[in-house]
Short mmCIF file of C-alpha atoms and ligand atoms in Angstrom, two decimals:
data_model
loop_
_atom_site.label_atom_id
_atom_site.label_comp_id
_atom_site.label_asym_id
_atom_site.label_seq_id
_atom_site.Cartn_x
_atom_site.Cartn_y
_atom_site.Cartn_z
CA UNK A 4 -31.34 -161.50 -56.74
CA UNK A 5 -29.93 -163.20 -59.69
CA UNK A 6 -32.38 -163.92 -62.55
CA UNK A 7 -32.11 -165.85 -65.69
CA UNK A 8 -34.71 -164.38 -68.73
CA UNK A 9 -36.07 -166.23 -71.73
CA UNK A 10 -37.71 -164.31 -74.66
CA UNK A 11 -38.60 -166.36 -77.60
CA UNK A 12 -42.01 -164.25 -78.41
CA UNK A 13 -41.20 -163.62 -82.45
CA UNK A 14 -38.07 -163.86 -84.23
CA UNK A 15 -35.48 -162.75 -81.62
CA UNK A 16 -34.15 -165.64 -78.84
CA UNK A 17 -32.99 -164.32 -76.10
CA UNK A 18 -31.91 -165.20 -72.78
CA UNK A 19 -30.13 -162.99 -69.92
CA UNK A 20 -28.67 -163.21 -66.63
CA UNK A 21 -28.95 -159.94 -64.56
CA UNK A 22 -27.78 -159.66 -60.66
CA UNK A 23 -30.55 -157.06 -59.28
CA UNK A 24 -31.36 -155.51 -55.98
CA UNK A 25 -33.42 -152.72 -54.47
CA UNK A 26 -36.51 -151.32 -55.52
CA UNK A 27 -37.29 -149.01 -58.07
CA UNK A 28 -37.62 -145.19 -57.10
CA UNK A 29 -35.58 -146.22 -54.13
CA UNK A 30 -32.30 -147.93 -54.11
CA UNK A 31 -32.38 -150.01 -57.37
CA UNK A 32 -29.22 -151.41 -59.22
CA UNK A 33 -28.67 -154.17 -61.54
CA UNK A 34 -25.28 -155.86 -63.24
CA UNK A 35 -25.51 -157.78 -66.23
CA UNK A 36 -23.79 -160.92 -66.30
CA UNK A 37 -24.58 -162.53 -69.30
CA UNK A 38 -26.18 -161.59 -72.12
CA UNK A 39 -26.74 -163.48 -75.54
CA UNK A 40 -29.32 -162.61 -78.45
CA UNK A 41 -29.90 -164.12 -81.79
CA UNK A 42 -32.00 -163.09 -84.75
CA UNK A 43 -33.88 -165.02 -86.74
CA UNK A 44 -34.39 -161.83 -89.31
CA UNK A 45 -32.01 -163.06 -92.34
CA UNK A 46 -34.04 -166.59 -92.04
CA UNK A 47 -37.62 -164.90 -92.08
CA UNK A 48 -36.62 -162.41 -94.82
CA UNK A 49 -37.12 -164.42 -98.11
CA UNK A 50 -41.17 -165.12 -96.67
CA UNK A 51 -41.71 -161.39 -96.02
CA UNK A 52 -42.59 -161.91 -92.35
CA UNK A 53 -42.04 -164.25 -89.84
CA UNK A 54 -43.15 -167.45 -90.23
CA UNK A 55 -44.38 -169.22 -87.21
CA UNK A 56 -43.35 -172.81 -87.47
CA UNK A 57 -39.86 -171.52 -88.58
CA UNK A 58 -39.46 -169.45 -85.58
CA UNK A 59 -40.56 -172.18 -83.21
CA UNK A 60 -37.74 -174.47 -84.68
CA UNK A 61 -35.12 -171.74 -84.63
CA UNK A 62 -36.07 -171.14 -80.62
CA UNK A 63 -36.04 -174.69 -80.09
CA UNK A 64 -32.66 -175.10 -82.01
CA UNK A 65 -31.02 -172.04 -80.81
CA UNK A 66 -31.89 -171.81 -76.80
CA UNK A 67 -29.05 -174.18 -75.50
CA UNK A 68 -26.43 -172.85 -77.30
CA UNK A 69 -27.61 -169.09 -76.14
CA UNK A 70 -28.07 -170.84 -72.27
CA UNK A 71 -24.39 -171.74 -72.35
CA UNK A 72 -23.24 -168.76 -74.05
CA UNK A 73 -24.84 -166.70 -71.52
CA UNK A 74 -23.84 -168.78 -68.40
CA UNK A 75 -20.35 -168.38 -69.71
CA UNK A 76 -20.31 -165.05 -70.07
CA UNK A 77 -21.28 -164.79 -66.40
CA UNK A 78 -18.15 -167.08 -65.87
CA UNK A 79 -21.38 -168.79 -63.93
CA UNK A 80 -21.28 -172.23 -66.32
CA UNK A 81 -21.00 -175.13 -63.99
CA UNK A 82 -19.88 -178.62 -63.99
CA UNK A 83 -21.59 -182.00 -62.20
CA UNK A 84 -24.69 -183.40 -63.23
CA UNK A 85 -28.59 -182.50 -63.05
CA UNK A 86 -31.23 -184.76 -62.64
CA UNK A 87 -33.52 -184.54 -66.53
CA UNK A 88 -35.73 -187.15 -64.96
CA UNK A 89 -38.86 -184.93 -65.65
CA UNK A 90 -38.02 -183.19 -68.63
CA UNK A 91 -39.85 -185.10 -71.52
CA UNK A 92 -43.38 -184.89 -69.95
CA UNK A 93 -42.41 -181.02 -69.90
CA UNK A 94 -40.66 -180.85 -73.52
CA UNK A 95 -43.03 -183.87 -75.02
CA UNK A 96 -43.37 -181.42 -77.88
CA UNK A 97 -40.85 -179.38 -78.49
CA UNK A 98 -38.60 -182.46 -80.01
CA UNK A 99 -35.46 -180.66 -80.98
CA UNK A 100 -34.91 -179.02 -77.99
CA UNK A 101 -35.37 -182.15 -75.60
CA UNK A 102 -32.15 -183.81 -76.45
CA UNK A 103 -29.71 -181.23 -76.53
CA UNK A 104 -31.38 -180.02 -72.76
CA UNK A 105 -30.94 -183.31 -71.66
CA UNK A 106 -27.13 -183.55 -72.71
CA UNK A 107 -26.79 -180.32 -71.16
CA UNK A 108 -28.38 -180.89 -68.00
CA UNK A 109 -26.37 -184.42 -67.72
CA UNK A 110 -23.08 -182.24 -67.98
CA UNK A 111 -24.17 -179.04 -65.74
CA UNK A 112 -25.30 -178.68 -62.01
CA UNK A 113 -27.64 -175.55 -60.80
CA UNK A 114 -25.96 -171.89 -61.57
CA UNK A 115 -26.34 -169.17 -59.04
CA UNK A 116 -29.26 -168.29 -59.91
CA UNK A 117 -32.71 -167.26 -57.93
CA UNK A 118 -35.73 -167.18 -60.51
CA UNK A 119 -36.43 -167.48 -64.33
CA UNK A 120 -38.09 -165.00 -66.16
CA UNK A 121 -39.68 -165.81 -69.38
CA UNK A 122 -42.17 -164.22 -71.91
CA UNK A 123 -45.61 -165.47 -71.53
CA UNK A 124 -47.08 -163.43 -74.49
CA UNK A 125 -48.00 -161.35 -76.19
CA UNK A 126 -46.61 -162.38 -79.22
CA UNK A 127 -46.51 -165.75 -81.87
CA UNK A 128 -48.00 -168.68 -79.81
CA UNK A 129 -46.02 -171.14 -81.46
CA UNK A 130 -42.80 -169.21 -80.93
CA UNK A 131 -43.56 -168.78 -77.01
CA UNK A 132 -44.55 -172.12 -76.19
CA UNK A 133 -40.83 -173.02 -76.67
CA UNK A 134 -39.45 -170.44 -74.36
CA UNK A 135 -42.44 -171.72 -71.80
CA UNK A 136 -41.50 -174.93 -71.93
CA UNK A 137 -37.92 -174.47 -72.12
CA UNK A 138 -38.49 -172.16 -68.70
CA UNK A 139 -40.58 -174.71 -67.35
CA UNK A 140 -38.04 -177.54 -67.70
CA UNK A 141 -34.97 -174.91 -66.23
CA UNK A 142 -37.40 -174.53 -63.29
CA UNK A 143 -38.00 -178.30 -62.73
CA UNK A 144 -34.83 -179.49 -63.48
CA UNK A 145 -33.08 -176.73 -61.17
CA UNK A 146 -35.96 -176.26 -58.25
CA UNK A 147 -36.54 -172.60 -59.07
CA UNK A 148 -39.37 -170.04 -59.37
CA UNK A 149 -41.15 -169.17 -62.49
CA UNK A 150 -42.02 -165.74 -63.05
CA UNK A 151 -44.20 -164.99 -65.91
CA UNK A 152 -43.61 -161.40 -67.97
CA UNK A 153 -45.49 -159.55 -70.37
CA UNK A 154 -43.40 -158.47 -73.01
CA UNK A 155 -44.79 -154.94 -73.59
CA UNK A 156 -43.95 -154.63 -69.75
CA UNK A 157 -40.64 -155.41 -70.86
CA UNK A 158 -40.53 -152.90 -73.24
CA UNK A 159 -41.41 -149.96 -70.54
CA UNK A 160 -39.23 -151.30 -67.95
CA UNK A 161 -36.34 -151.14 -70.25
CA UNK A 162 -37.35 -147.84 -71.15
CA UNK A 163 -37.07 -146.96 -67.78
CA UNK A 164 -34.38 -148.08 -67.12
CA UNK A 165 -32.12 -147.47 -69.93
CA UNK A 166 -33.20 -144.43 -71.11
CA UNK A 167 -31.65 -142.72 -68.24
CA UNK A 168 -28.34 -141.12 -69.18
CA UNK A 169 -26.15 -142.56 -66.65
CA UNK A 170 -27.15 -145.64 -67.25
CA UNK A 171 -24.87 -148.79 -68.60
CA UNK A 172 -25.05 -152.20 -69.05
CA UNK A 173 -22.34 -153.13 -66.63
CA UNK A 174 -23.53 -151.78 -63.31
CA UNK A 175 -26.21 -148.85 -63.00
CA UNK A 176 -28.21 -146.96 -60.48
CA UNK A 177 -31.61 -146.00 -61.23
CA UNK A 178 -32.82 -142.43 -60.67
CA UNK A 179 -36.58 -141.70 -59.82
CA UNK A 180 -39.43 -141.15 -61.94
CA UNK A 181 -42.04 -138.33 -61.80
CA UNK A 182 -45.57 -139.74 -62.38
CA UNK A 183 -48.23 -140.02 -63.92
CA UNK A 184 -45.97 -141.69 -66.46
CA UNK A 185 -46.88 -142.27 -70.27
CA UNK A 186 -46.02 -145.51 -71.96
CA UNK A 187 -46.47 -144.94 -75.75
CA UNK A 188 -46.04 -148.74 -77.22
CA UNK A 189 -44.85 -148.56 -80.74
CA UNK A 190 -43.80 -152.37 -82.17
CA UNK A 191 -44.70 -154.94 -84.61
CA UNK A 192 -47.91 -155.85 -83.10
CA UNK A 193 -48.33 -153.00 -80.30
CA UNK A 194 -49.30 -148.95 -81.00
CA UNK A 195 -50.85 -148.10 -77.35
CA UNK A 196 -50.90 -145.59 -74.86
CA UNK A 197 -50.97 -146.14 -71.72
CA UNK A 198 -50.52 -144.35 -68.51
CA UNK A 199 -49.45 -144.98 -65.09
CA UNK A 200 -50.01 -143.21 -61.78
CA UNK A 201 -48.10 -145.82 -59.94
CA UNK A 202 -45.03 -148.06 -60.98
CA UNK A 203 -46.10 -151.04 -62.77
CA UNK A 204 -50.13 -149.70 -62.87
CA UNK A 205 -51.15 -149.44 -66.41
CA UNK A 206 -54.26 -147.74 -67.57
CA UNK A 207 -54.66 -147.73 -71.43
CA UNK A 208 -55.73 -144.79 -72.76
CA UNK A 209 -55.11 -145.34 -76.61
CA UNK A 210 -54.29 -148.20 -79.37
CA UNK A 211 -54.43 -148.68 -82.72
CA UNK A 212 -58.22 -149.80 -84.34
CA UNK A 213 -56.24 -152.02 -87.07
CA UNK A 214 -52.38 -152.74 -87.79
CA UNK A 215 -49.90 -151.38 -85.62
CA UNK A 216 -47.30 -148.76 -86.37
CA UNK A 217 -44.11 -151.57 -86.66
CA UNK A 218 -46.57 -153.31 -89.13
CA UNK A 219 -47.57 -150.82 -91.51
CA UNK A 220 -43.34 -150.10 -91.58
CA UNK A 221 -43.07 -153.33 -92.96
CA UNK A 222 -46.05 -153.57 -94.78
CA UNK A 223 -44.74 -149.96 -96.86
CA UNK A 224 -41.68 -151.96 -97.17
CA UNK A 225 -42.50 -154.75 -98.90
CA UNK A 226 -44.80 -152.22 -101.06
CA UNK A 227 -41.30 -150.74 -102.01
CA UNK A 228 -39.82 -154.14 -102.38
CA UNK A 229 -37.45 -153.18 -99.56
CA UNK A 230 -36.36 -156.38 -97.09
CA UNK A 231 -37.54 -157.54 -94.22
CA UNK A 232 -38.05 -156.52 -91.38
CA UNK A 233 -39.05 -153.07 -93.27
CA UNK A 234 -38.61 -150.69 -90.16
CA UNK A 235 -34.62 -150.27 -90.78
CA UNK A 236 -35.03 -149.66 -94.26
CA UNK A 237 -37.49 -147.26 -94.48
CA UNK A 238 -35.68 -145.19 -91.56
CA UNK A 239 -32.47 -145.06 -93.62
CA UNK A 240 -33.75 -144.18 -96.99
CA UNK A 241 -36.06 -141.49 -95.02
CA UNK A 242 -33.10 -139.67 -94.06
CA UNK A 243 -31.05 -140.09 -97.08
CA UNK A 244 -34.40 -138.23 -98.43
CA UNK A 245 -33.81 -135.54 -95.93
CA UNK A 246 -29.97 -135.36 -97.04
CA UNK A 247 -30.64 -134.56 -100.46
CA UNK A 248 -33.67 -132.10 -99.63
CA UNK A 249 -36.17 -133.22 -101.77
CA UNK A 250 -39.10 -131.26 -102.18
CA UNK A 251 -42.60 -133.24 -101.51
CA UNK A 252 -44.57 -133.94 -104.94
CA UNK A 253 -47.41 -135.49 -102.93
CA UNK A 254 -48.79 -135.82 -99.42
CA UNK A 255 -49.88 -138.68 -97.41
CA UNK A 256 -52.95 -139.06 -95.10
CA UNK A 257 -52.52 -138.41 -90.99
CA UNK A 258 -55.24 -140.83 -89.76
CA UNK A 259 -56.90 -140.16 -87.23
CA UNK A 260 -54.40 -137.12 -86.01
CA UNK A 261 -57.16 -134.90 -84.47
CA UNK A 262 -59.86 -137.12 -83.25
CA UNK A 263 -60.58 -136.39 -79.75
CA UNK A 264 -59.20 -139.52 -77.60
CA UNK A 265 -56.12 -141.40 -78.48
CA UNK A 266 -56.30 -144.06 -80.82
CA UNK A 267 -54.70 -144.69 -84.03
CA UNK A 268 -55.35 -145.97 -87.28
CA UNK A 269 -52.14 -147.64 -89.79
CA UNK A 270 -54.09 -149.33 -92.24
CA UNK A 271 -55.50 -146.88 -94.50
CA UNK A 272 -51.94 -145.13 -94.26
CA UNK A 273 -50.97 -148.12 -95.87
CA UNK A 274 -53.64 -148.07 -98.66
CA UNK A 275 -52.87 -144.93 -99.73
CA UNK A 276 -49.00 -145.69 -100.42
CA UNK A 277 -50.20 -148.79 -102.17
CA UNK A 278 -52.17 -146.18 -104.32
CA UNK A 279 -49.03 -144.27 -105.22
CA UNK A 280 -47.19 -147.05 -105.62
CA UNK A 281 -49.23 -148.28 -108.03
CA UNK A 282 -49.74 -144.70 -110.22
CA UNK A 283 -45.61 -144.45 -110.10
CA UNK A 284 -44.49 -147.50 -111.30
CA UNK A 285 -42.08 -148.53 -112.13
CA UNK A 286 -40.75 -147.22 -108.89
CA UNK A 287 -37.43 -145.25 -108.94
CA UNK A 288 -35.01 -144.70 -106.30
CA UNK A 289 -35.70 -141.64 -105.51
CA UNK A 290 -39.54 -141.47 -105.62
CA UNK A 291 -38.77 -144.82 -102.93
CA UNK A 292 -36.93 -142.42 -101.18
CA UNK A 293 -39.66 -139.59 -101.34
CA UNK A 294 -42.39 -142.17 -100.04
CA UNK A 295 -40.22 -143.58 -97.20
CA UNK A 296 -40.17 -140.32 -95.76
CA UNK A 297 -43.42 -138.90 -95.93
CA UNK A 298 -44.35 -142.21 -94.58
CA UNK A 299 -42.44 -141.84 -91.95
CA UNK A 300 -43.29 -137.71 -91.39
CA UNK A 301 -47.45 -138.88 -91.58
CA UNK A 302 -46.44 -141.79 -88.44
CA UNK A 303 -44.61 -139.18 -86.43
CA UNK A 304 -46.95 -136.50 -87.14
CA UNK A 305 -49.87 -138.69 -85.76
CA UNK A 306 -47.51 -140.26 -82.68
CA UNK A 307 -46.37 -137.04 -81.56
CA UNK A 308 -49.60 -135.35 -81.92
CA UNK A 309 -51.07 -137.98 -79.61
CA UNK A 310 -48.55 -138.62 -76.90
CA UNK A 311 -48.19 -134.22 -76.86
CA UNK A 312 -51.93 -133.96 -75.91
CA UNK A 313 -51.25 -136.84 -73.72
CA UNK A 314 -48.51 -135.12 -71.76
CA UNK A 315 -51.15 -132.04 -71.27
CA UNK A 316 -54.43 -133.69 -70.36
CA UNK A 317 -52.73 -135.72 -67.77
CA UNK A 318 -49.97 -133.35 -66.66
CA UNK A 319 -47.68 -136.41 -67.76
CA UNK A 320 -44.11 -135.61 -65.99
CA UNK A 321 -42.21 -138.71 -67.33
CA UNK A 322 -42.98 -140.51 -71.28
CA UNK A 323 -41.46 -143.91 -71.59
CA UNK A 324 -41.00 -144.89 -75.14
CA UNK A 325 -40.55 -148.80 -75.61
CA UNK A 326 -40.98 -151.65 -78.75
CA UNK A 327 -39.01 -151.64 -81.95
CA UNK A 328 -40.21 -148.61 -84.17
CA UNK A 329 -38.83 -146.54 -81.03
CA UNK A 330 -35.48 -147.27 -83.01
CA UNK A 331 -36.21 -145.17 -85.91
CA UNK A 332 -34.32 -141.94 -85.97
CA UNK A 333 -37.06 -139.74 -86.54
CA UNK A 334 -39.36 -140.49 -83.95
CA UNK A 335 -36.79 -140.12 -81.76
CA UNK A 336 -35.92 -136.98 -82.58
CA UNK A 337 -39.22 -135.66 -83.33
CA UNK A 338 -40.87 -136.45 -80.15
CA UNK A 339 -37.76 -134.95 -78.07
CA UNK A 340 -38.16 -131.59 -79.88
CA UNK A 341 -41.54 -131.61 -79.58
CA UNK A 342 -41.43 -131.59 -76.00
CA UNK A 343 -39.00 -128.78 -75.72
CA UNK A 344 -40.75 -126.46 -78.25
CA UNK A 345 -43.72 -127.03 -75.74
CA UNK A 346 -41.81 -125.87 -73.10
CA UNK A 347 -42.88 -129.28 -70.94
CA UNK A 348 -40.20 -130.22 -68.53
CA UNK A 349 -41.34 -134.13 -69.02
CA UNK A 350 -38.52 -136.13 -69.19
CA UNK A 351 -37.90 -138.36 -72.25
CA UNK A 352 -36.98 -141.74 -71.75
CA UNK A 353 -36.42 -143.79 -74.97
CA UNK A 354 -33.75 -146.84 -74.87
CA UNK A 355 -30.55 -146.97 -76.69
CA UNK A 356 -31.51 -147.64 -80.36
CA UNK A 357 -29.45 -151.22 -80.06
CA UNK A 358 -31.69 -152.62 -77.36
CA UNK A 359 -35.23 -151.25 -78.55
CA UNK A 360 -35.88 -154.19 -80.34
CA UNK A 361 -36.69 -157.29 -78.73
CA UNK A 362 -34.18 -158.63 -76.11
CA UNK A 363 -33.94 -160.81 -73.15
CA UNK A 364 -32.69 -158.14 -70.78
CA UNK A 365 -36.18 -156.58 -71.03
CA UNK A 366 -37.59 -159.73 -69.42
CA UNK A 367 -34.83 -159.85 -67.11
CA UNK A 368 -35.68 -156.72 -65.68
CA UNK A 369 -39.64 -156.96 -65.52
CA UNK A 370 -38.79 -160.40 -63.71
CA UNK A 371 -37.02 -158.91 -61.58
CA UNK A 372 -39.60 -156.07 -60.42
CA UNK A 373 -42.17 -158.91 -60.61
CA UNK A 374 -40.02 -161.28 -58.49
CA UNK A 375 -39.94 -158.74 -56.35
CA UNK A 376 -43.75 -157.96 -55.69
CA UNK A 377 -43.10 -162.31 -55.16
CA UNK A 378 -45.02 -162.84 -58.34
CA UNK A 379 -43.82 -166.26 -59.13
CA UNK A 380 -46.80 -168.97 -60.76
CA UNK A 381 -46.66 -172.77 -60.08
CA UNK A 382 -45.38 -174.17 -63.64
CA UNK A 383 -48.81 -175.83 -64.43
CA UNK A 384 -50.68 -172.52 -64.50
CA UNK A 385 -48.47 -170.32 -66.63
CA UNK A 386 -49.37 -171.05 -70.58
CA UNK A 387 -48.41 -168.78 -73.60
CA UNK A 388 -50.84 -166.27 -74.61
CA UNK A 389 -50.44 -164.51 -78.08
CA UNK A 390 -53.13 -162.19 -77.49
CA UNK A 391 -51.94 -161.51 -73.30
CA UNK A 392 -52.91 -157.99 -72.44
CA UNK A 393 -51.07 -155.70 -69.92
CA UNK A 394 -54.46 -154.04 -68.91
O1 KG4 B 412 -40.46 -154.73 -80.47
P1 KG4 B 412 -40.08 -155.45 -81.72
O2 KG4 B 412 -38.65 -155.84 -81.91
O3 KG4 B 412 -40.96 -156.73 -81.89
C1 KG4 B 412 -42.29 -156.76 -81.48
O4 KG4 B 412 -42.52 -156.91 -80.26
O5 KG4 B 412 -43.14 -156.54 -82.38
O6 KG4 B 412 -40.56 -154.52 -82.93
C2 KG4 B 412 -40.36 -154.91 -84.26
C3 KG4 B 412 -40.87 -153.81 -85.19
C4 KG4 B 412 -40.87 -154.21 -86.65
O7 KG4 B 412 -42.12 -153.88 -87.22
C5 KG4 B 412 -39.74 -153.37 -87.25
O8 KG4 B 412 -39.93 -153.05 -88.61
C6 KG4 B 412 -39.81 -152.14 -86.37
O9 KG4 B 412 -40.03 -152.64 -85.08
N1 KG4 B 412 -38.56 -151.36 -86.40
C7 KG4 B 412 -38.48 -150.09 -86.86
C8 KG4 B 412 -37.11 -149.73 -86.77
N2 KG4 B 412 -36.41 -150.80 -86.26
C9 KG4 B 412 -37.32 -151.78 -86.04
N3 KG4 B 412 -39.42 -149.25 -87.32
C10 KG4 B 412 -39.04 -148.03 -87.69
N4 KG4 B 412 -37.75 -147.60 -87.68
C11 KG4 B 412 -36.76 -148.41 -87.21
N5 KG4 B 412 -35.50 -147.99 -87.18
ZN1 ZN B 413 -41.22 -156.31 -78.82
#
């Protein structure tokens, strides 16, 4: 099965082609063909954040250009003509991106392709109405299925899929998982745990009560007067910290770190560098330094502690890690130790550091599982959902 993905949930467009086949467990395999991502990070980082409406334009601008880079790539970029006769009822609203679809479309037949995949939510509503609409319009204009995906369940699949050692992007076999499976969510909007006794079966078992990890990241970031998106920056000062060995000259809270069940608190982690900010300023290098890494020690210390008594109340045999922060360094690190000095044989899966922030191959492979349980939706019925929960 050939499927095209769209993810346009926050500041990343995306879209993907992946050839897939077999089911997971069993005999699954999957090729990328084409591949082609763009971030909107350098345009969001004078406002802090992203900024909806910008993001929304960017998608709309950017997705054609990424379509025909990606069809391209496949070597799958046709030639003839496709009818548009439908399109501006569909893209009424999303005025940028009409046109250059419709010159497109008037210059390109149907690809090989079997279904589109695109983000639904959770995310910026603003920012996935474009990819929606854009799907929608693919789907019309080519006669193809729709499936919807949740972009967290992007973020586990991935896991699952790329964390596995043997695994590349240009042709790889899956190996089976052991379950019950953890899922610990760590992104910009997302801290959750959630466990699964059957592929694709979520229970959630933990989230955060206020900002999520990837937030307070950038949050301490701009605190420091570090760029955005903060996550990068405070992993790399962290560990030029940890080069130099400085010693700690104050300590930072652990929320919520022995509470008995398995939520999480960010926020007042947060207040409390804003308090040391403000008692050190101005702020040198080095104490931004000292900060970025007990910052980062107090959000391991509370993730580990949490997924660890995870792994042994529910005999967990496989943790997926998925969603940006599972880039940083020490989290990564942290969490794989910690399982060995436990002497758990649970396996580890955490994807390469280059695709654990948002893609389209993420959506290209929950499409596919999805497409594969035939869980297309009639075009009218799918909408975006900023808010759209997994469980
Ligand atoms: O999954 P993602 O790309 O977007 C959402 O779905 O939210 O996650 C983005 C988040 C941002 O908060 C960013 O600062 C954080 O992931 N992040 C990191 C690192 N790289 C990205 N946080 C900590 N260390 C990193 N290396
Ligand atoms: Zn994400």
């Amino acid at each position: 099965m050939r499927i095209l993905s769209i993810e346009t949930s926050c500041d990343e467009t995306g879209i993907t082609i992946i050839e897939a086949s077999g089911a997971f467990g069993a005999d699954f395999r999957f090729t990328v063909l084409g591949d082609a991502l763009l971030s909107q990070a350098a345009l969001h980082a004078p406002h802090g954040g992203v900024f909806p409406n910008l993001a929304r334009r960017e998608h709309e601008i950017n997705l054609v250009p990424l379509l025909t880079r990606a069809l391209d790539d496949s070597g799958m970029r046709t030639s003839g003509v496709t009818d548009t006769s439908g399109l501006s009822k569909i893209l009424a609203r999303e005025t940028e991106l009409l046109p250059q679809l419709t010159a497109f479309l008037e210059t390109h037949a149907k690809p090989d392709i079997d279904a589109i995949a695109v983000t639904h939510g959770p995310g910026l509503e603003p920012a996935l109405w474009v990819g929606v609409n854009f799907a929608k319009a693919l789907a019309e204009a080519w006669q193809l299925p729709l499936v919807p995906v949740n972009h967290m369940e992007g973020h586990i699949i991935l896991s699952a899929v790329s964390g596995q050692e043997n695994s590349n992007t240009q042709e790889s076999k899956i190996k089976p998982l052991g379950f019950p499976l953890l899922s610990l969510l760590i992104s910009g909007g997302h801290t959750e745990l959630l466990l699964s006794k059957k592929w694709m079966h979520y229970t959630l078992i933990g989230q955060t009560r206020d900002d999520a990890v990837g937030e307070a990241f950038d949050k301490v970031a701009r605190l420091l007067d570090l760029p955005y998106p903060g996550g990068p920056e405070i992993d790399r000062l962290a560990s030029q910290a940890r080069n130099e060995g400085f010693t700690k000259s104050f300590t930072l809270p652990r929320p919520m770190i022995d509470t008995d069940d398995y939520d999480f608190s960010f926020s007042g982690l947060k207040t409390a560098v804003r308090r040391v900010v403000e008692s050190n300023t101005p702020l040198t290098e080095n104490m931004k330094m000292e900060i970025a890494r007990e910052f980062e020690d107090a959000c391991a210390d509370v993730l580990i502690t949490k997924t660890m008594k995870a792994i042994e109340e529910f005999g967990v045999e496989t943790v997926l890690v998925g969603g940006g922060v599972s880039a940083n360094e020490q989290i990564r690190m942290r969490l794989a130790a910690a399982i060995k000095d436990y002497g758990y044989d649970t396996k580890l899966l955490i994807p390469p550091r280059e695709l654990s922030t948002d893609n389209a191959l993420m959506i290209a492979l929950a499409g596919y599982f999805r497409a594969l349980n035939k869980e297309f939706a009639e075009p009218e019925t799918i909408r975006a959902n900023g808010n759209l929960k997994l469980v």
